[in-house]
Coordinates of C-alpha atoms in Angstrom, one line a residue:
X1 CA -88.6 -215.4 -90.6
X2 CA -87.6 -212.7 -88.5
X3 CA -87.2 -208.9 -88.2
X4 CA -84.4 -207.6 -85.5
X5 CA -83.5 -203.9 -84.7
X6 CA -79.6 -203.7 -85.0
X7 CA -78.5 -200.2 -84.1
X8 CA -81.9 -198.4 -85.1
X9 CA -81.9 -200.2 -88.5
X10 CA -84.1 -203.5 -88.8
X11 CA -82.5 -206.3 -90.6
X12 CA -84.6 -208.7 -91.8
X13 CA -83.7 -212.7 -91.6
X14 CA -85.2 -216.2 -91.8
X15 CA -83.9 -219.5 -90.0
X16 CA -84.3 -223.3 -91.1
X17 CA -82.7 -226.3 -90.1
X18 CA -81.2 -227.6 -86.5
X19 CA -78.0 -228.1 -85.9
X20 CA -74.8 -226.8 -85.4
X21 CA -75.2 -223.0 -86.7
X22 CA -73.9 -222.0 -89.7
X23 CA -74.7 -218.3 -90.7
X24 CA -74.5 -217.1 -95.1
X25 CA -73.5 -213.0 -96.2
X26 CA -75.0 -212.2 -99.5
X27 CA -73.0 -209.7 -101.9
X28 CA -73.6 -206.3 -102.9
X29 CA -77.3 -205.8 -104.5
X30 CA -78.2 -209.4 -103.4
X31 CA -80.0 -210.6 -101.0
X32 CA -80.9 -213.4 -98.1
X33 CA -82.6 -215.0 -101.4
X34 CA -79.0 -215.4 -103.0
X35 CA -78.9 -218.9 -100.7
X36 CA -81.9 -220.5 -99.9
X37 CA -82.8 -222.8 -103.2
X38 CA -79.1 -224.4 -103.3
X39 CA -77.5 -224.2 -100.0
X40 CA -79.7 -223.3 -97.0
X41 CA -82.3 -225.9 -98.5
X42 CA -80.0 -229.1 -98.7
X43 CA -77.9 -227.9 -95.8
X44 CA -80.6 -227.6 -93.2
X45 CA -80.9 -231.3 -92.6
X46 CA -77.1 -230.8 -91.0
X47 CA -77.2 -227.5 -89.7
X48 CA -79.3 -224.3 -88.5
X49 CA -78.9 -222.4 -91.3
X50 CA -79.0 -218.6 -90.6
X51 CA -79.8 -215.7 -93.9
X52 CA -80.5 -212.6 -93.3
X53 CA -80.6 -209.2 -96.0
X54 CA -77.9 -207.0 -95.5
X55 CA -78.9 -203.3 -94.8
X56 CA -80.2 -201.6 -97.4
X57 CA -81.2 -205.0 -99.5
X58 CA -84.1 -207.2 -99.6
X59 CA -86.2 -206.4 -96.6
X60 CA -83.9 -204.9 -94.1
X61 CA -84.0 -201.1 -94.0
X62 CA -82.2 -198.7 -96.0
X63 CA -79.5 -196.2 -93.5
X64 CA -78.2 -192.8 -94.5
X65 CA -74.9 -194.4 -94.1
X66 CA -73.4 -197.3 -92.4
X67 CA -72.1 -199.7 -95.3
X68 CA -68.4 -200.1 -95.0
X69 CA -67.5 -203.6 -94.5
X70 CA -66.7 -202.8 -90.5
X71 CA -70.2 -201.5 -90.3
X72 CA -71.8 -204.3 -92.0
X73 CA -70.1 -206.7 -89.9
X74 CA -71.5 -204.9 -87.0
X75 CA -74.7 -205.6 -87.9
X76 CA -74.0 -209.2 -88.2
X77 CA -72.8 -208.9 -84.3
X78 CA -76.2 -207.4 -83.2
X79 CA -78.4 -209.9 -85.2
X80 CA -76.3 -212.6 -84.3
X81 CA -76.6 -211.3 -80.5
X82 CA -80.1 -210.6 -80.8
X83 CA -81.4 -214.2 -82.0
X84 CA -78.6 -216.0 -79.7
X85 CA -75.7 -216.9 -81.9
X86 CA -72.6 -217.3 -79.8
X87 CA -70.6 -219.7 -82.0
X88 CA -71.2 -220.3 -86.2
X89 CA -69.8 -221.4 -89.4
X90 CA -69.5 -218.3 -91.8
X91 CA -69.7 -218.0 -95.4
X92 CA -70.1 -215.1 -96.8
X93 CA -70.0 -214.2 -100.9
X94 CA -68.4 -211.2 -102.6
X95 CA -68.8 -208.3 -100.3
X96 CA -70.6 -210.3 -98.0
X97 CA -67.1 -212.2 -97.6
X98 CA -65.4 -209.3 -96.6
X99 CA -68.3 -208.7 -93.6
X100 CA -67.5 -212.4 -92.6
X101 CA -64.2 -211.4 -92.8
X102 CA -64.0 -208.2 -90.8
X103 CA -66.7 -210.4 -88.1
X104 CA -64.3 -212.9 -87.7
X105 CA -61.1 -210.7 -87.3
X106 CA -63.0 -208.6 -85.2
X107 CA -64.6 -212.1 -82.7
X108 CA -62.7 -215.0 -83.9
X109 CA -63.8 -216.6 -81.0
X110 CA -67.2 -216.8 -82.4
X111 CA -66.5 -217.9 -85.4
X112 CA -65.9 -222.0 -85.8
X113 CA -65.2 -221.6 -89.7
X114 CA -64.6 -219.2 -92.6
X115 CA -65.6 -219.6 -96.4
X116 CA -65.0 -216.8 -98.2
X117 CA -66.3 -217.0 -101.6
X118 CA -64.9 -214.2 -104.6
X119 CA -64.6 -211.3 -102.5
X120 CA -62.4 -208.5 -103.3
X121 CA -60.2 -207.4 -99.8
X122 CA -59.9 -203.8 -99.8
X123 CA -57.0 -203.7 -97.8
X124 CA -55.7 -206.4 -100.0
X125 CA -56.9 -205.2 -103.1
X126 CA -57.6 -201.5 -103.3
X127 CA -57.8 -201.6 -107.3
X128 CA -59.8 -203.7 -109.4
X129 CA -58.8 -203.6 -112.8
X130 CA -60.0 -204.9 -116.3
X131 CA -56.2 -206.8 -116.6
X132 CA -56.7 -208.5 -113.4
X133 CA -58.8 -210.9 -115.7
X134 CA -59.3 -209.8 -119.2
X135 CA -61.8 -212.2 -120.3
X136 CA -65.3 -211.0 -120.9
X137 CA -68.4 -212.8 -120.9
X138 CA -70.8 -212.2 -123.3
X139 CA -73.4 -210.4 -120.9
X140 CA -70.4 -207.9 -120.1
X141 CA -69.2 -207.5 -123.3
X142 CA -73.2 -206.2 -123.9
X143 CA -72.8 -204.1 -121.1
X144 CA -69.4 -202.4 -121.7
X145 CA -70.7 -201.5 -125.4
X146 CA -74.1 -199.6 -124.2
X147 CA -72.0 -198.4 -121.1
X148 CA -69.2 -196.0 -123.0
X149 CA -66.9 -196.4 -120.1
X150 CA -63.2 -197.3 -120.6
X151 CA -63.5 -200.1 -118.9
X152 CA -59.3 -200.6 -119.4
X153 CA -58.6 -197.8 -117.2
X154 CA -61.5 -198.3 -114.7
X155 CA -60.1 -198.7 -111.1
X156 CA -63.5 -200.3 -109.4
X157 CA -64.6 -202.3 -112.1
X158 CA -66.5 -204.8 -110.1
X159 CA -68.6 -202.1 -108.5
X160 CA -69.0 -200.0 -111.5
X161 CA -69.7 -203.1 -113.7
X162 CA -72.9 -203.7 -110.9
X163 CA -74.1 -200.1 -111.3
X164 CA -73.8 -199.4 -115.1
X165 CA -75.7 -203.0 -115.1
X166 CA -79.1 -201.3 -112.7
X167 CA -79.4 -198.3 -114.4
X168 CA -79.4 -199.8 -117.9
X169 CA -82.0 -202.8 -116.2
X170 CA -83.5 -199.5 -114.2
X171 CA -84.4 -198.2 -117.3
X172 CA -85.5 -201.3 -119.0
X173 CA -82.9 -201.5 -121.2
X174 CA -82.6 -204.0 -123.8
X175 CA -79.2 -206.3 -123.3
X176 CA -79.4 -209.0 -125.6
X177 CA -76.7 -211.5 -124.2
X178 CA -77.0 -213.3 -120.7
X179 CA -74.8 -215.5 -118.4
X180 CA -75.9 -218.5 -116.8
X181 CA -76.3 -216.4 -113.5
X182 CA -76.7 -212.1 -114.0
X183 CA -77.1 -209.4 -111.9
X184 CA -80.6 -208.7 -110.5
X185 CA -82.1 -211.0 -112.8
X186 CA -84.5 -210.5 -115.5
X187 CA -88.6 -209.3 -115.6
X188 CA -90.4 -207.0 -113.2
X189 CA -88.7 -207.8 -110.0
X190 CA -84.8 -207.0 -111.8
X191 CA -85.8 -203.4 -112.8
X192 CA -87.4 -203.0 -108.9
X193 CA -84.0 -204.3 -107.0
X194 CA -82.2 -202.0 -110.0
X195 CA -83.9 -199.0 -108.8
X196 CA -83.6 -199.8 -105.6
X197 CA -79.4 -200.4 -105.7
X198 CA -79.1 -197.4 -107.7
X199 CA -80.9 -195.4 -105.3
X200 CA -78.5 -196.9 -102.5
X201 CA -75.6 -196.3 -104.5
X202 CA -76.5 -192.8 -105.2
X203 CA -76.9 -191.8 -101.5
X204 CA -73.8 -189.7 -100.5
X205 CA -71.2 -191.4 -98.9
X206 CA -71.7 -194.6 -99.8
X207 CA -69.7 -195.2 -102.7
X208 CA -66.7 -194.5 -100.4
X209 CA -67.7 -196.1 -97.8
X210 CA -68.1 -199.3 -99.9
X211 CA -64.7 -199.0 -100.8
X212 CA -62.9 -198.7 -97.4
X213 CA -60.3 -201.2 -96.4
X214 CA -61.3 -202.5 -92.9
X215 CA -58.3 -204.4 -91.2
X216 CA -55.4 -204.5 -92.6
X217 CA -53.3 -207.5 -93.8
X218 CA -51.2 -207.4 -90.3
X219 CA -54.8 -207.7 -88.6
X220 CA -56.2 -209.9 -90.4
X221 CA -52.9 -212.4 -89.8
X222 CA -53.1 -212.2 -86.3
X223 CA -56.9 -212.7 -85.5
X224 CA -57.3 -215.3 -88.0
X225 CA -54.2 -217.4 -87.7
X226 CA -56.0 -220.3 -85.8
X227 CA -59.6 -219.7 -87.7
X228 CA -60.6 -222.8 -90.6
X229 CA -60.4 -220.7 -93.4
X230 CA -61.7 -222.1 -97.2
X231 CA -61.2 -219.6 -99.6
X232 CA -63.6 -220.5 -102.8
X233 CA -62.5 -218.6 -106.1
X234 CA -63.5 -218.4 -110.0
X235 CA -61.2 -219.3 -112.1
X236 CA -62.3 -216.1 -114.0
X237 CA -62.6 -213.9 -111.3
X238 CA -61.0 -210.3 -110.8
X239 CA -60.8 -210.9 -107.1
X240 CA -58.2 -213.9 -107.4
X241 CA -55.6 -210.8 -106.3
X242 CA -57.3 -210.9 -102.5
X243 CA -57.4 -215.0 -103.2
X244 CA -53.7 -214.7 -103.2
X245 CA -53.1 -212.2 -100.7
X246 CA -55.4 -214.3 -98.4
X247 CA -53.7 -217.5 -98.9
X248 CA -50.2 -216.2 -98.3
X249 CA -51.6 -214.3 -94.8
X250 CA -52.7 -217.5 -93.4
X251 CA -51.1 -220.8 -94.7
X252 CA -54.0 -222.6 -93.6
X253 CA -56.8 -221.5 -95.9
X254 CA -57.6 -224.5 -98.3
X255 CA -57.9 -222.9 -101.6
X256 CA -60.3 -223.9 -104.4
X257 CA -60.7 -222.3 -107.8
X258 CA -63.8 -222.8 -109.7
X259 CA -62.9 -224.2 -113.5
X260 CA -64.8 -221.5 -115.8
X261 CA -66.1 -219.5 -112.5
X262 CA -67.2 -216.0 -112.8
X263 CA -67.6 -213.9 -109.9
X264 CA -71.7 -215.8 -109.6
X265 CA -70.0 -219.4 -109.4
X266 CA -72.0 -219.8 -106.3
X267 CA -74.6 -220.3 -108.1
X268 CA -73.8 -221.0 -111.4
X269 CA -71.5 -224.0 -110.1
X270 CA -73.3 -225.1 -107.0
X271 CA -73.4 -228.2 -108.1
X272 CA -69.8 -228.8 -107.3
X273 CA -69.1 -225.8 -104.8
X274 CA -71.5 -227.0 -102.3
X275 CA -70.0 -230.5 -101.7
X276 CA -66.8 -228.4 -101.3
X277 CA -68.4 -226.7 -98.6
X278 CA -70.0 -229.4 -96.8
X279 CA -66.8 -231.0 -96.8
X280 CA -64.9 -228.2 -94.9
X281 CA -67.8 -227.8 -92.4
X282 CA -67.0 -231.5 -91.5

C-alpha cells in the first residue's frame, strides 16, 4: 500500500502481483476495495495489479473541486507517473470507465488495453433516463417509494439514484428490499461512506462537474481507433446508450452484455465477467 501526492491531493493505492501491469478505476462512491476480493486477488498470479481510491473516496483526500472525468484521469497520470507506470491494461467501472476512457484518449500510447465496464459517456450520453431501461429491481423500487422523486422525468437518474440512496442510508433509514450487490453496503461502515459521498456531493461545483462530457465522440474515434477496446455491459443497464455509441465509434470493441446485469454486474456476476476479462487481456 501506498500514498502518492498528485497535484496537492494524496491518492491513496495498494499493489500486488508481478507481471505485466494492469491498472482498475472504481465508480462513483466506491472505492480501491470495489476489486480486490474478485479480481486483483486471482489476477495477481498473471499480472501487477494496480487499485488506487479515487479522490475524494476511500483513503485519498477529498479536493474543493477537481472531479470531472478529465480531472480524474489526471490523477491517474500522476499516480501512474509517480509509481513508474509507462504502459498498462485499464479497466475501469462506471465512472471510473469514463477516467480510463478520457486516460486513454488523452495517452493511448500508454494504454495496452481498455475494458470499460457500465459506464455512462457524457458526451455520448448526456441524459440518463428511467426509459432507457424501465425495469426496477426490488432495492430501487424501495428507494424510489421513500424518495418522492419522479423518477420518469429525472434526467441523471443514475447519479441521483446514488445520492437519494446515502442520505436515506446516512440517516439510517430502514429499506427493506436488497440486491445481490447495493450501494455502500449495509451496517456501520455504509452509513460512514453515505455521509461521506453526501458530503462530497454537496460541495459546490461538483455535481456539474460530474456531469461534464470530456472528449467528444470525434476524439474519442481518433485516439482510440488502434486501442483493444472490451466494452462489458448489463443487460439491465441504463448505460447500454454509451455501449452503443461506443461500439459504433470504434468497430473494434468486442462487446459483452451481462444476462440479468445491473449496473454492479462486476460484482454480482464476477463469476463469468472475470474469465471474460482474462480472456481479452490475453
Amino acid at each position: 500500500m501506498g500514498e502518492t501526492v498528485v497535484g496537492g491531493v494524496k491518492l491513496a493505492w495498494q499493489q500486488m502481483g508481478e507481471g505485466p501491469d494492469l491498472v482498475f478505476v472504481h465508480g462513483l462512491a466506491a472505492s480501491r476495495a470495489f476489486w480486490f476480493a474478485q479480481y486483483a486477488l486471482p489476477l495477481q498470479h498473471r499480472y501487477r495489479c494496480t487499485m488506487y481510491d479515487l479522490r475524494g473516496h476511500g483513503y485519498s483526500d477529498k479536493a474543493a473541486s477537481g472531479y470531472s472525468s478529465t480531472a480524474l484521469a489526471g490523477d491517474l497520470a500522476g499516480l501512474l507517473d509517480s509509481i513508474g507506470i509507462e504502459r498498462c491494461h485499464l479497466v475501469g467501472h462506471s465512472y471510473g470507465g469514463g477516467v480510463a476512457l478520457e486516460y486513454a484518449a488523452a495517452q493511448p500510447q500508454r494504454v495496452q488495453s481498455l475494458c470499460v465496464m457500465d459506464t455512462k459517456v457524457n458526451a455520448l450520453q448526456p441524459r440518463q433516463m428511467l426509459a432507457d431501461m424501465p425495469y426496477l429491481s426490488p432495492f430501487e423500487i424501495d428507494v424510489a417509494r421513500q424518495s418522492g422523486i419522479d423518477w420518469a422525468v429525472e434526467e441523471q437518474i443514475g447519479l441521483r439514484f446514488l445520492e437519494v440512496v446515502a442520505r436515506l442510508k446516512a440517516g439510517n433509514a430502514e429499506l427493506p428490499s436488497r440486491d445481490a450487490v447495493t450501494p455502500f453496503g449495509e451496517g456501520r461502515g455504509a452509513a460512514r461512506t453515505a455521509r461521506a459521498w453526501v458530503d462530497l456531493i454537496d460541495t459546490p461545483g461538483v455535481r456539474e462537474q460530474l456531469l461534464q462530457p470530456g472528449y467528444g465522440a470525434d476524439v474519442l474515434a481518433e485516439k482510440l481507433r488502434d486501442t483493444p477496446l472490451l466494452l462489458i455491459y448489463g443487460e439491465l443497464s441504463r448505460c447500454m446508450p454509451s455501449c452503443r455509441s461506443l461500439g459504433a465509434l470504434l468497430p473494434q470493441a468486442e462487446v459483452e452484455v451481462v444476462p440479468g446485469g445491473g449496473h454492479f454486474f462486476p460484482l454480482s456476476h464476477a463469476a463469468s465477467v472475470r474469465p471474460r476479462l482474462e480472456h481479452f487481456l490475453r
